[in-house]
Amino acid sequence: MNITSFSREQIQEGIDNARKEHVEPNDHIRVLFAPERINENNFERACDIYSRVDMSNYDTVVVVESHDEKLDKKLPMASNATFETSIGEVPVDDYMRNEFCDEDDDFFIHDEAFDKDISLFQQLMFLQTLSDDFKALSVQIADPDPAIVKEIGYVLEEVLASRSALLVFCCELDNDRKKEFENVVEMVENKNESGLMNYLNSGESKIKGTTAFIAGIIVANKWGLDLHFLRGKYDDYMGSLLTGYADRQKVVFS
């Protein structure tokens, strides 16, 4: 069972409870790192990051995730005019979708990687609970080649730098992989992009959605954002160690 079986009221209650810990939304957030599969094990973590977001700051949300198989279309985007969940419909930002295609030849409007089980719909459940006035765009990374990962990072950074857009990168690292998490955090803190690329290329990564994660780090670094991964009270929870956000405030890994 995942978040798509939850009601808006259940999600709203989770967000309200999370907000008791930090009170006000963070107006400086540009990037979220969210679990690919949101369920009862990591629901509280997901509520924590989404509760920090003020959706009135964003016109569009771009959800980036990794596709399990390598495809000819490296960076496919669904052709839909809308995305629909049990909460309702979200219009697609067609203008931005076409802009990505114009910006680079590896972006295609193509449905091969699109189905009802992708993480997009789980992220939308939270976003729709927070707002009924935004557009969305789904981008899949369907090639693990580091050059493609760098490319999507650079294109996202360039196209969205001046836009009112929130980026959600879907990725997971199991809670029993704390040593690997610390190694990843060290590379992130040191802005060691080549180390992250080697980590991706080595096949040693246990991250589900490694390409989406590293693309998110590239964008955050390009924008000069500060990265925060949820720690402390979540250390013994199940679910992803990579749940977090990036903003323009003080760096905290604690």
JSON list of N, CA and C in Angstrom, two decimals, residues 29-32 50 53 55 57-63 127 130 160 163-168 223 246:
[
{"chain": "A", "resi": 29, "resn": "ILE", "atom": "N", "xyz": [12.80, 27.36, -0.14]},
{"chain": "A", "resi": 29, "resn": "ILE", "atom": "CA", "xyz": [13.01, 26.02, -0.68]},
{"chain": "A", "resi": 29, "resn": "ILE", "atom": "C", "xyz": [12.81, 26.02, -2.19]},
{"chain": "A", "resi": 30, "resn": "ARG", "atom": "N", "xyz": [13.76, 25.41, -2.90]},
{"chain": "A", "resi": 30, "resn": "ARG", "atom": "CA", "xyz": [13.65, 25.24, -4.35]},
{"chain": "A", "resi": 30, "resn": "ARG", "atom": "C", "xyz": [13.64, 23.76, -4.75]},
{"chain": "A", "resi": 31, "resn": "VAL", "atom": "N", "xyz": [14.21, 22.89, -3.90]},
{"chain": "A", "resi": 31, "resn": "VAL", "atom": "CA", "xyz": [14.39, 21.48, -4.25]},
{"chain": "A", "resi": 31, "resn": "VAL", "atom": "C", "xyz": [13.95, 20.60, -3.09]},
{"chain": "A", "resi": 32, "resn": "LEU", "atom": "N", "xyz": [13.23, 19.52, -3.40]},
{"chain": "A", "resi": 32, "resn": "LEU", "atom": "CA", "xyz": [12.92, 18.48, -2.42]},
{"chain": "A", "resi": 32, "resn": "LEU", "atom": "C", "xyz": [13.51, 17.15, -2.88]},
{"chain": "A", "resi": 50, "resn": "TYR", "atom": "N", "xyz": [7.26, 18.00, 3.01]},
{"chain": "A", "resi": 50, "resn": "TYR", "atom": "CA", "xyz": [6.21, 18.73, 2.30]},
{"chain": "A", "resi": 50, "resn": "TYR", "atom": "C", "xyz": [5.58, 19.80, 3.19]},
{"chain": "A", "resi": 53, "resn": "VAL", "atom": "N", "xyz": [6.86, 23.42, 2.77]},
{"chain": "A", "resi": 53, "resn": "VAL", "atom": "CA", "xyz": [6.68, 24.10, 1.48]},
{"chain": "A", "resi": 53, "resn": "VAL", "atom": "C", "xyz": [5.46, 25.01, 1.50]},
{"chain": "A", "resi": 55, "resn": "MET", "atom": "N", "xyz": [3.18, 26.45, -1.14]},
{"chain": "A", "resi": 55, "resn": "MET", "atom": "CA", "xyz": [2.93, 26.26, -2.56]},
{"chain": "A", "resi": 55, "resn": "MET", "atom": "C", "xyz": [2.56, 27.56, -3.28]},
{"chain": "A", "resi": 57, "resn": "ASN", "atom": "N", "xyz": [4.32, 29.94, -3.53]},
{"chain": "A", "resi": 57, "resn": "ASN", "atom": "CA", "xyz": [5.58, 30.41, -4.13]},
{"chain": "A", "resi": 57, "resn": "ASN", "atom": "C", "xyz": [5.84, 29.82, -5.51]},
{"chain": "A", "resi": 58, "resn": "TYR", "atom": "N", "xyz": [5.06, 28.82, -5.93]},
{"chain": "A", "resi": 58, "resn": "TYR", "atom": "CA", "xyz": [5.38, 28.08, -7.15]},
{"chain": "A", "resi": 58, "resn": "TYR", "atom": "C", "xyz": [4.22, 28.04, -8.13]},
{"chain": "A", "resi": 59, "resn": "ASP", "atom": "N", "xyz": [4.54, 28.24, -9.39]},
{"chain": "A", "resi": 59, "resn": "ASP", "atom": "CA", "xyz": [3.56, 28.06, -10.46]},
{"chain": "A", "resi": 59, "resn": "ASP", "atom": "C", "xyz": [3.58, 26.63, -10.98]},
{"chain": "A", "resi": 60, "resn": "THR", "atom": "N", "xyz": [4.75, 26.02, -10.95]},
{"chain": "A", "resi": 60, "resn": "THR", "atom": "CA", "xyz": [4.94, 24.69, -11.54]},
{"chain": "A", "resi": 60, "resn": "THR", "atom": "C", "xyz": [5.79, 23.82, -10.62]},
{"chain": "A", "resi": 61, "resn": "VAL", "atom": "N", "xyz": [5.48, 22.53, -10.58]},
{"chain": "A", "resi": 61, "resn": "VAL", "atom": "CA", "xyz": [6.31, 21.54, -9.88]},
{"chain": "A", "resi": 61, "resn": "VAL", "atom": "C", "xyz": [6.83, 20.55, -10.91]},
{"chain": "A", "resi": 62, "resn": "VAL", "atom": "N", "xyz": [8.14, 20.37, -10.93]},
{"chain": "A", "resi": 62, "resn": "VAL", "atom": "CA", "xyz": [8.77, 19.41, -11.85]},
{"chain": "A", "resi": 62, "resn": "VAL", "atom": "C", "xyz": [9.22, 18.20, -11.03]},
{"chain": "A", "resi": 63, "resn": "VAL", "atom": "N", "xyz": [8.65, 17.04, -11.32]},
{"chain": "A", "resi": 63, "resn": "VAL", "atom": "CA", "xyz": [8.98, 15.80, -10.61]},
{"chain": "A", "resi": 63, "resn": "VAL", "atom": "C", "xyz": [9.93, 14.99, -11.47]},
{"chain": "A", "resi": 127, "resn": "LEU", "atom": "N", "xyz": [1.21, 17.39, -2.95]},
{"chain": "A", "resi": 127, "resn": "LEU", "atom": "CA", "xyz": [1.15, 18.71, -3.56]},
{"chain": "A", "resi": 127, "resn": "LEU", "atom": "C", "xyz": [-0.29, 19.18, -3.71]},
{"chain": "A", "resi": 130, "resn": "LEU", "atom": "N", "xyz": [-1.70, 20.43, -0.54]},
{"chain": "A", "resi": 130, "resn": "LEU", "atom": "CA", "xyz": [-1.20, 21.76, -0.20]},
{"chain": "A", "resi": 130, "resn": "LEU", "atom": "C", "xyz": [-1.79, 22.86, -1.08]},
{"chain": "A", "resi": 160, "resn": "LEU", "atom": "N", "xyz": [15.06, 26.65, -15.31]},
{"chain": "A", "resi": 160, "resn": "LEU", "atom": "CA", "xyz": [14.22, 26.95, -14.15]},
{"chain": "A", "resi": 160, "resn": "LEU", "atom": "C", "xyz": [14.80, 27.99, -13.20]},
{"chain": "A", "resi": 163, "resn": "ARG", "atom": "N", "xyz": [12.50, 30.81, -12.77]},
{"chain": "A", "resi": 163, "resn": "ARG", "atom": "CA", "xyz": [11.07, 30.46, -12.74]},
{"chain": "A", "resi": 163, "resn": "ARG", "atom": "C", "xyz": [10.60, 30.21, -11.31]},
{"chain": "A", "resi": 164, "resn": "SER", "atom": "N", "xyz": [9.29, 30.34, -11.13]},
{"chain": "A", "resi": 164, "resn": "SER", "atom": "CA", "xyz": [8.68, 30.01, -9.84]},
{"chain": "A", "resi": 164, "resn": "SER", "atom": "C", "xyz": [8.35, 28.51, -9.86]},
{"chain": "A", "resi": 165, "resn": "ALA", "atom": "N", "xyz": [9.40, 27.70, -9.75]},
{"chain": "A", "resi": 165, "resn": "ALA", "atom": "CA", "xyz": [9.24, 26.26, -9.88]},
{"chain": "A", "resi": 165, "resn": "ALA", "atom": "C", "xyz": [9.87, 25.54, -8.70]},
{"chain": "A", "resi": 166, "resn": "LEU", "atom": "N", "xyz": [9.19, 24.49, -8.26]},
{"chain": "A", "resi": 166, "resn": "LEU", "atom": "CA", "xyz": [9.71, 23.59, -7.23]},
{"chain": "A", "resi": 166, "resn": "LEU", "atom": "C", "xyz": [10.12, 22.30, -7.92]},
{"chain": "A", "resi": 167, "resn": "LEU", "atom": "N", "xyz": [11.32, 21.81, -7.63]},
{"chain": "A", "resi": 167, "resn": "LEU", "atom": "CA", "xyz": [11.78, 20.54, -8.18]},
{"chain": "A", "resi": 167, "resn": "LEU", "atom": "C", "xyz": [11.72, 19.45, -7.12]},
{"chain": "A", "resi": 168, "resn": "VAL", "atom": "N", "xyz": [11.15, 18.31, -7.48]},
{"chain": "A", "resi": 168, "resn": "VAL", "atom": "CA", "xyz": [11.08, 17.16, -6.59]},
{"chain": "A", "resi": 168, "resn": "VAL", "atom": "C", "xyz": [11.85, 16.02, -7.23]},
{"chain": "A", "resi": 223, "resn": "TRP", "atom": "N", "xyz": [22.72, 26.29, -8.15]},
{"chain": "A", "resi": 223, "resn": "TRP", "atom": "CA", "xyz": [21.95, 27.41, -7.61]},
{"chain": "A", "resi": 223, "resn": "TRP", "atom": "C", "xyz": [22.52, 27.93, -6.28]},
{"chain": "A", "resi": 246, "resn": "ALA", "atom": "N", "xyz": [16.43, 21.52, -0.16]},
{"chain": "A", "resi": 246, "resn": "ALA", "atom": "CA", "xyz": [17.54, 22.44, -0.41]},
{"chain": "A", "resi": 246, "resn": "ALA", "atom": "C", "xyz": [16.98, 23.86, -0.47]}
]
